[in-house]
Amino acid sequence: MRLTPLLLWIMRLSLAFSIPFPLPKRTVHKSDFLDKRSRSNSDGIVADCIFMASEEGEFTYKSDGSPKVCGLYFIAPPEKLVEIEFTSFNIDCKTGLAVVVDGWEMNQQYFPSPEDHDKLIENRLHNLCGQLTKKTFVSSQNVALIQHLIGMPGDGFMVRVRFMENLQPCNVVSMFKRGLYTVKNYGLKRNCSVSIIYPERIQLLSVDVGVTGHFRQQEGEFGIRSKCHNFIGADDFVEIAGGNGFELGFLNVRGRYCGMEANVGSLGVAVACQHSLVRLVSSGNYFNSVTFLYSNLTADEIGREDPNKCTK
């Protein structure tokens, strides 16, 4: 089992101060996670250990003293970033800690996956304890998380959450089971993923990957290829993956495509797992763009799928 910085800190803390913390194991079930978006009460008080918010506002958490690892998960529309401003903060460093995560962590796995983020994982985690006046963090994508363990009753924090414009969205978590989305690299060398935490059918509608260069616009349709290693833009491709994990190492690739076609039409892949992912890999030599439709699978479709495809 890989230990997150928060869990490592808890282990060190329990040894140093003889605090009777068991090693926390917090399991988040992805299949119904987004269906349980929480709402604070009229005063903005967060009562749930696992709290999900998809709206801007002020949120206050006060600990009841239970030694549990909890989380405030924030999700904005795809074209937004999440700004978290701590307006009040008081957590005793001997009995608690808060970690602001640039992205999401679930079951000791991160989105965006470490391979696809421009920051090292240690630079995406910000440990906080003691007393603060004000401190602000801005996410790199439309999701952010405050993970915390607060052992002293009454300790806690208040945050003001705003959604900011993201002119070039890349990594995205969808809060819906169905929709239409276009992912682009904007000519940059980077990998962009759209995470859908449901079993999904992914249907590619339009693909332009590894074709349109920086200095000339190709004309005509090259068609779609599923074997891209001998294609002119071999380092650029879009892949559809799925699994019960959150990071790339826990997902199985169901299809990989490159080329150019404006009306793909019938190219669809069923992913009957807890997590479906559309990932655009870009070398920076092309303006890549993929438009796809996603819709949830029926119970019968999920039942017909081989469960081994969701594990690795």
Tab-separated table of C-alpha atoms in Angstrom:
chain	number	residue	atom	x	y	z
A	1	MET	CA	0.000	0.000	0.000
A	2	ARG	CA	1.379	3.416	-0.937
A	3	LEU	CA	1.197	5.964	1.866
A	4	THR	CA	0.103	9.506	1.155
A	5	PRO	CA	1.965	12.378	2.876
A	6	LEU	CA	-0.985	12.763	5.240
A	7	LEU	CA	-0.815	9.133	6.351
A	8	LEU	CA	2.950	9.284	6.765
A	9	TRP	CA	2.513	12.392	8.878
A	10	ILE	CA	-0.062	10.615	11.058
A	11	MET	CA	2.321	7.739	11.665
A	12	ARG	CA	5.134	10.105	12.663
A	13	LEU	CA	2.759	12.094	14.824
A	14	SER	CA	1.494	9.058	16.725
A	15	LEU	CA	5.067	7.971	17.457
A	16	ALA	CA	6.228	11.408	18.569
A	17	PHE	CA	3.286	12.261	20.812
A	18	SER	CA	1.893	8.794	21.623
A	19	ILE	CA	-1.459	9.803	20.143
A	20	PRO	CA	-3.711	6.739	19.860
A	21	PHE	CA	-4.431	7.207	16.131
A	22	PRO	CA	-4.996	3.980	14.215
A	23	LEU	CA	-3.649	4.101	10.682
A	24	PRO	CA	-6.663	5.560	8.861
A	25	LYS	CA	-8.018	3.772	5.842
A	26	ARG	CA	-10.549	5.957	4.076
A	27	THR	CA	-12.366	4.328	1.185
A	28	VAL	CA	-14.352	6.431	-1.254
A	29	HIS	CA	-16.695	4.485	-3.522
A	30	LYS	CA	-16.354	6.174	-6.893
A	31	SER	CA	-19.504	4.723	-8.439
A	32	ASP	CA	-21.837	6.835	-6.302
A	33	PHE	CA	-19.454	9.559	-5.162
A	34	LEU	CA	-20.719	12.382	-7.355
A	35	ASP	CA	-24.344	11.399	-6.789
A	36	LYS	CA	-23.924	12.388	-3.130
A	37	ARG	CA	-22.929	15.995	-3.590
A	38	SER	CA	-23.359	17.576	-0.193
A	39	ARG	CA	-24.815	20.872	0.862
A	40	SER	CA	-23.837	22.805	3.930
A	41	ASN	CA	-26.588	24.283	6.078
A	42	SER	CA	-27.712	27.909	5.839
A	43	ASP	CA	-24.725	29.000	7.945
A	44	GLY	CA	-22.257	27.183	5.673
A	45	ILE	CA	-21.432	24.572	8.342
A	46	VAL	CA	-20.022	21.312	6.947
A	47	ALA	CA	-21.292	18.356	8.956
A	48	ASP	CA	-20.189	15.427	6.774
A	49	CYS	CA	-16.742	13.820	6.963
A	50	ILE	CA	-16.747	13.381	3.172
A	51	PHE	CA	-18.208	16.560	1.717
A	52	MET	CA	-18.729	17.397	-1.944
A	53	ALA	CA	-19.511	20.888	-3.231
A	54	SER	CA	-20.132	21.973	-6.814
A	55	GLU	CA	-21.015	25.579	-5.981
A	56	GLU	CA	-19.089	28.617	-4.837
A	57	GLY	CA	-19.523	29.851	-1.293
A	58	GLU	CA	-18.199	29.891	2.252
A	59	PHE	CA	-17.704	26.636	4.132
A	60	THR	CA	-16.876	26.076	7.797
A	61	TYR	CA	-15.639	22.850	9.366
A	62	LYS	CA	-15.349	22.294	13.110
A	63	SER	CA	-13.997	19.013	14.425
A	64	ASP	CA	-15.896	16.854	16.896
A	65	GLY	CA	-12.581	15.317	17.908
A	66	SER	CA	-12.978	11.997	16.096
A	67	PRO	CA	-9.658	10.736	14.655
A	68	LYS	CA	-10.833	10.287	11.069
A	69	VAL	CA	-9.314	11.384	7.790
A	70	CYS	CA	-11.975	13.521	6.111
A	71	GLY	CA	-12.181	15.550	2.917
A	72	LEU	CA	-13.878	18.558	1.354
A	73	TYR	CA	-14.041	17.859	-2.381
A	74	PHE	CA	-14.683	20.818	-4.673
A	75	ILE	CA	-15.658	20.523	-8.335
A	76	ALA	CA	-16.240	23.412	-10.738
A	77	PRO	CA	-17.486	23.463	-14.353
A	78	PRO	CA	-14.879	22.099	-16.830
A	79	GLU	CA	-13.690	25.556	-17.960
A	80	LYS	CA	-13.074	26.784	-14.400
A	81	LEU	CA	-10.360	26.615	-11.734
A	82	VAL	CA	-11.021	26.343	-7.999
A	83	GLU	CA	-9.758	29.103	-5.727
A	84	ILE	CA	-9.664	28.230	-2.011
A	85	GLU	CA	-9.135	31.087	0.419
A	86	PHE	CA	-8.743	30.258	4.104
A	87	THR	CA	-10.364	33.099	6.023
A	88	SER	CA	-10.037	31.383	9.403
A	89	PHE	CA	-7.799	28.485	10.431
A	90	ASN	CA	-6.966	26.923	13.775
A	91	ILE	CA	-5.608	23.353	13.927
A	92	ASP	CA	-3.272	22.269	16.717
A	93	CYS	CA	-0.123	20.896	15.056
A	94	LYS	CA	0.151	18.189	17.740
A	95	THR	CA	-3.259	16.732	17.049
A	96	GLY	CA	-4.187	17.639	13.511
A	97	LEU	CA	-3.302	18.628	9.979
A	98	ALA	CA	-4.985	19.880	6.813
A	99	VAL	CA	-3.627	19.167	3.337
A	100	VAL	CA	-4.749	21.180	0.310
A	101	VAL	CA	-4.519	18.952	-2.776
A	102	ASP	CA	-4.175	20.374	-6.276
A	103	GLY	CA	-6.585	17.846	-7.763
A	104	TRP	CA	-8.398	14.983	-6.062
A	105	GLU	CA	-7.191	12.039	-4.009
A	106	MET	CA	-9.289	8.897	-3.669
A	107	ASN	CA	-8.130	5.689	-2.021
A	108	GLN	CA	-4.497	6.880	-2.133
A	109	GLN	CA	-4.634	7.666	-5.871
A	110	TYR	CA	-4.612	11.093	-7.495
A	111	PHE	CA	-6.324	12.899	-10.347
A	112	PRO	CA	-4.792	14.221	-12.478
A	113	SER	CA	-2.472	11.241	-12.496
A	114	PRO	CA	1.117	12.216	-11.592
A	115	GLU	CA	2.250	11.396	-15.146
A	116	ASP	CA	-0.122	14.005	-16.601
A	117	HIS	CA	0.373	16.948	-14.251
A	118	ASP	CA	2.957	19.674	-14.808
A	119	LYS	CA	3.725	19.751	-11.058
A	120	LEU	CA	5.440	17.055	-9.043
A	121	ILE	CA	3.103	15.381	-6.574
A	122	GLU	CA	4.945	16.883	-3.604
A	123	ASN	CA	4.327	20.346	-5.050
A	124	ARG	CA	0.609	19.615	-5.341
A	125	LEU	CA	0.222	18.959	-1.602
A	126	HIS	CA	0.228	21.847	0.874
A	127	ASN	CA	0.367	20.928	4.568
A	128	LEU	CA	-1.216	23.372	7.026
A	129	CYS	CA	-1.484	23.472	10.809
A	130	GLY	CA	-1.311	26.049	13.586
A	131	GLN	CA	-3.050	29.386	13.219
A	132	LEU	CA	-3.356	31.289	9.950
A	133	THR	CA	-4.886	34.628	9.095
A	134	LYS	CA	-5.425	34.233	5.354
A	135	LYS	CA	-4.001	31.920	2.725
A	136	THR	CA	-5.132	31.287	-0.848
A	137	PHE	CA	-4.622	28.351	-3.222
A	138	VAL	CA	-5.686	28.007	-6.871
A	139	SER	CA	-6.053	24.603	-8.509
A	140	SER	CA	-4.632	23.644	-11.908
A	141	GLN	CA	-7.934	22.103	-13.055
A	142	ASN	CA	-11.627	22.097	-12.109
A	143	VAL	CA	-11.196	20.044	-8.924
A	144	ALA	CA	-9.456	20.586	-5.584
A	145	LEU	CA	-9.527	18.938	-2.174
A	146	ILE	CA	-8.980	19.833	1.462
A	147	GLN	CA	-8.042	16.609	3.241
A	148	HIS	CA	-7.850	16.825	7.017
A	149	LEU	CA	-7.505	15.008	10.299
A	150	ILE	CA	-8.355	17.185	13.292
A	151	GLY	CA	-8.125	15.536	16.695
A	152	MET	CA	-8.935	18.533	18.906
A	153	PRO	CA	-12.679	19.233	19.335
A	154	GLY	CA	-13.577	22.722	18.164
A	155	ASP	CA	-10.516	23.099	15.929
A	156	GLY	CA	-11.198	23.704	12.261
A	157	PHE	CA	-11.239	26.237	9.468
A	158	MET	CA	-13.358	28.452	7.255
A	159	VAL	CA	-12.817	28.770	3.508
A	160	ARG	CA	-14.212	30.940	0.749
A	161	VAL	CA	-14.404	29.081	-2.569
A	162	ARG	CA	-14.598	30.813	-5.935
A	163	PHE	CA	-14.535	29.465	-9.485
A	164	MET	CA	-12.098	31.246	-11.827
A	165	GLU	CA	-11.874	31.236	-15.623
A	166	ASN	CA	-9.498	28.718	-17.189
A	167	LEU	CA	-8.752	29.838	-20.743
A	168	GLN	CA	-7.083	26.561	-21.715
A	169	PRO	CA	-8.716	23.720	-19.742
A	170	CYS	CA	-6.827	20.451	-19.895
A	171	ASN	CA	-7.512	17.935	-17.125
A	172	VAL	CA	-11.181	17.748	-16.166
A	173	VAL	CA	-13.448	15.715	-13.904
A	174	SER	CA	-17.024	15.535	-15.189
A	175	MET	CA	-19.762	15.773	-12.573
A	176	PHE	CA	-22.367	14.277	-14.906
A	177	LYS	CA	-23.090	10.798	-16.279
A	178	ARG	CA	-23.649	12.028	-19.827
A	179	GLY	CA	-22.543	14.900	-21.982
A	180	LEU	CA	-20.527	16.190	-24.916
A	181	TYR	CA	-16.981	17.463	-24.506
A	182	THR	CA	-14.026	18.635	-26.602
A	183	VAL	CA	-10.514	18.251	-25.227
A	184	LYS	CA	-7.625	20.186	-26.825
A	185	ASN	CA	-3.906	20.578	-26.276
A	186	TYR	CA	-3.832	24.150	-27.732
A	187	GLY	CA	-0.622	23.213	-29.545
A	188	LEU	CA	1.203	22.537	-26.271
A	189	LYS	CA	3.269	19.561	-25.179
A	190	ARG	CA	1.026	18.138	-22.467
A	191	ASN	CA	-1.369	15.322	-21.728
A	192	CYS	CA	-5.003	16.101	-20.956
A	193	SER	CA	-7.524	13.734	-19.406
A	194	VAL	CA	-11.285	13.822	-18.943
A	195	SER	CA	-12.273	11.705	-15.956
A	196	ILE	CA	-15.817	10.360	-15.657
A	197	ILE	CA	-16.435	8.515	-12.402
A	198	TYR	CA	-19.129	6.268	-13.836
A	199	PRO	CA	-19.370	3.274	-16.196
A	200	GLU	CA	-19.676	4.928	-19.606
A	201	ARG	CA	-20.009	4.466	-23.320
A	202	ILE	CA	-17.489	6.765	-25.003
A	203	GLN	CA	-18.275	7.682	-28.612
A	204	LEU	CA	-15.715	9.661	-30.604
A	205	LEU	CA	-17.395	12.225	-32.865
A	206	SER	CA	-14.475	14.211	-34.285
A	207	VAL	CA	-10.736	13.517	-34.119
A	208	ASP	CA	-7.764	15.632	-35.212
A	209	VAL	CA	-4.691	14.117	-33.542
A	210	GLY	CA	-1.156	14.123	-34.949
A	211	VAL	CA	-2.185	15.852	-38.198
A	212	THR	CA	-2.689	19.624	-37.936
A	213	GLY	CA	0.757	21.202	-37.571
A	214	HIS	CA	1.773	24.612	-36.274
A	215	PHE	CA	2.655	26.157	-39.604
A	216	ARG	CA	0.136	24.712	-42.008
A	217	GLN	CA	-3.440	23.530	-41.935
A	218	GLN	CA	-3.904	20.127	-43.460
A	219	GLU	CA	-6.893	19.676	-45.723
A	220	GLY	CA	-8.965	16.627	-46.355
A	221	GLU	CA	-9.641	13.687	-44.086
A	222	PHE	CA	-6.920	11.219	-43.236
A	223	GLY	CA	-9.174	8.766	-41.475
A	224	ILE	CA	-8.786	7.271	-38.021
A	225	ARG	CA	-6.052	4.782	-37.152
A	226	SER	CA	-5.959	2.431	-34.189
A	227	LYS	CA	-2.284	1.621	-34.761
A	228	CYS	CA	-0.420	4.885	-34.401
A	229	HIS	CA	3.213	3.766	-34.024
A	230	ASN	CA	3.932	4.145	-37.765
A	231	PHE	CA	1.783	7.244	-38.244
A	232	ILE	CA	3.400	10.608	-39.005
A	233	GLY	CA	2.365	11.956	-35.578
A	234	ALA	CA	3.205	8.774	-33.694
A	235	ASP	CA	3.753	10.572	-30.365
A	236	ASP	CA	0.234	12.007	-30.454
A	237	PHE	CA	-2.867	9.925	-29.790
A	238	VAL	CA	-6.124	9.752	-27.881
A	239	GLU	CA	-6.875	6.739	-25.732
A	240	ILE	CA	-9.950	5.496	-23.919
A	241	ALA	CA	-9.268	3.689	-20.664
A	242	GLY	CA	-11.174	2.324	-17.703
A	243	GLY	CA	-10.753	0.599	-14.383
A	244	ASN	CA	-11.624	0.695	-10.713
A	245	GLY	CA	-8.589	2.799	-9.879
A	246	PHE	CA	-7.976	6.511	-10.308
A	247	GLU	CA	-4.433	6.720	-11.715
A	248	LEU	CA	-3.113	5.520	-15.067
A	249	GLY	CA	-1.331	2.536	-13.543
A	250	PHE	CA	-4.689	1.139	-12.421
A	251	LEU	CA	-6.498	1.596	-15.736
A	252	ASN	CA	-6.674	-0.597	-18.833
A	253	VAL	CA	-6.549	1.030	-22.270
A	254	ARG	CA	-9.588	-0.002	-24.346
A	255	GLY	CA	-8.689	1.850	-27.524
A	256	ARG	CA	-6.013	4.175	-28.912
A	257	TYR	CA	-6.550	6.340	-31.987
A	258	CYS	CA	-4.895	9.013	-34.112
A	259	GLY	CA	-5.513	10.682	-37.464
A	260	MET	CA	-8.137	13.111	-38.653
A	261	GLU	CA	-11.818	12.693	-39.379
A	262	ALA	CA	-14.642	15.161	-38.845
A	263	ASN	CA	-17.488	12.657	-38.616
A	264	VAL	CA	-16.270	9.514	-36.892
A	265	GLY	CA	-19.814	8.423	-36.166
A	266	SER	CA	-19.953	4.859	-34.907
A	267	LEU	CA	-16.613	4.531	-33.087
A	268	GLY	CA	-17.654	3.770	-29.513
A	269	VAL	CA	-16.089	1.984	-26.555
A	270	ALA	CA	-17.971	0.643	-23.515
A	271	VAL	CA	-16.188	1.000	-20.179
A	272	ALA	CA	-18.151	-0.909	-17.523
A	273	CYS	CA	-15.893	0.133	-14.641
A	274	GLN	CA	-16.042	2.644	-11.816
A	275	HIS	CA	-13.811	5.063	-13.709
A	276	SER	CA	-13.829	5.977	-17.421
A	277	LEU	CA	-11.071	8.137	-18.904
A	278	VAL	CA	-10.461	9.887	-22.225
A	279	ARG	CA	-6.782	10.880	-22.442
A	280	LEU	CA	-5.168	13.047	-25.117
A	281	VAL	CA	-1.378	12.637	-25.366
A	282	SER	CA	0.401	15.452	-27.243
A	283	SER	CA	4.003	16.007	-28.319
A	284	GLY	CA	3.513	19.744	-28.858
A	285	ASN	CA	4.049	19.439	-32.610
A	286	TYR	CA	0.344	19.486	-33.476
A	287	PHE	CA	-2.889	21.204	-32.560
A	288	ASN	CA	-4.802	18.182	-31.309
A	289	SER	CA	-8.531	18.130	-30.682
A	290	VAL	CA	-11.030	15.378	-29.846
A	291	THR	CA	-14.793	15.728	-29.457
A	292	PHE	CA	-16.645	12.849	-27.826
A	293	LEU	CA	-20.036	11.950	-26.465
A	294	TYR	CA	-20.352	10.028	-23.200
A	295	SER	CA	-23.408	8.296	-21.752
A	296	ASN	CA	-23.947	5.921	-18.871
A	297	LEU	CA	-24.292	2.188	-19.447
A	298	THR	CA	-27.360	0.195	-18.449
A	299	ALA	CA	-27.199	-2.418	-15.698
A	300	ASP	CA	-27.436	-5.152	-18.346
A	301	GLU	CA	-24.501	-3.710	-20.298
A	302	ILE	CA	-22.412	-3.523	-17.151
A	303	GLY	CA	-23.350	-7.100	-16.236
A	304	ARG	CA	-22.219	-8.430	-19.620
A	305	GLU	CA	-18.729	-6.945	-19.301
A	306	ASP	CA	-15.791	-9.005	-18.082
A	307	PRO	CA	-14.925	-7.672	-14.568
A	308	ASN	CA	-11.271	-8.547	-15.175
A	309	LYS	CA	-11.131	-5.626	-17.607
A	310	CYS	CA	-11.539	-3.264	-14.628
A	311	THR	CA	-8.496	-4.540	-12.728
A	312	LYS	CA	-4.814	-4.502	-13.505
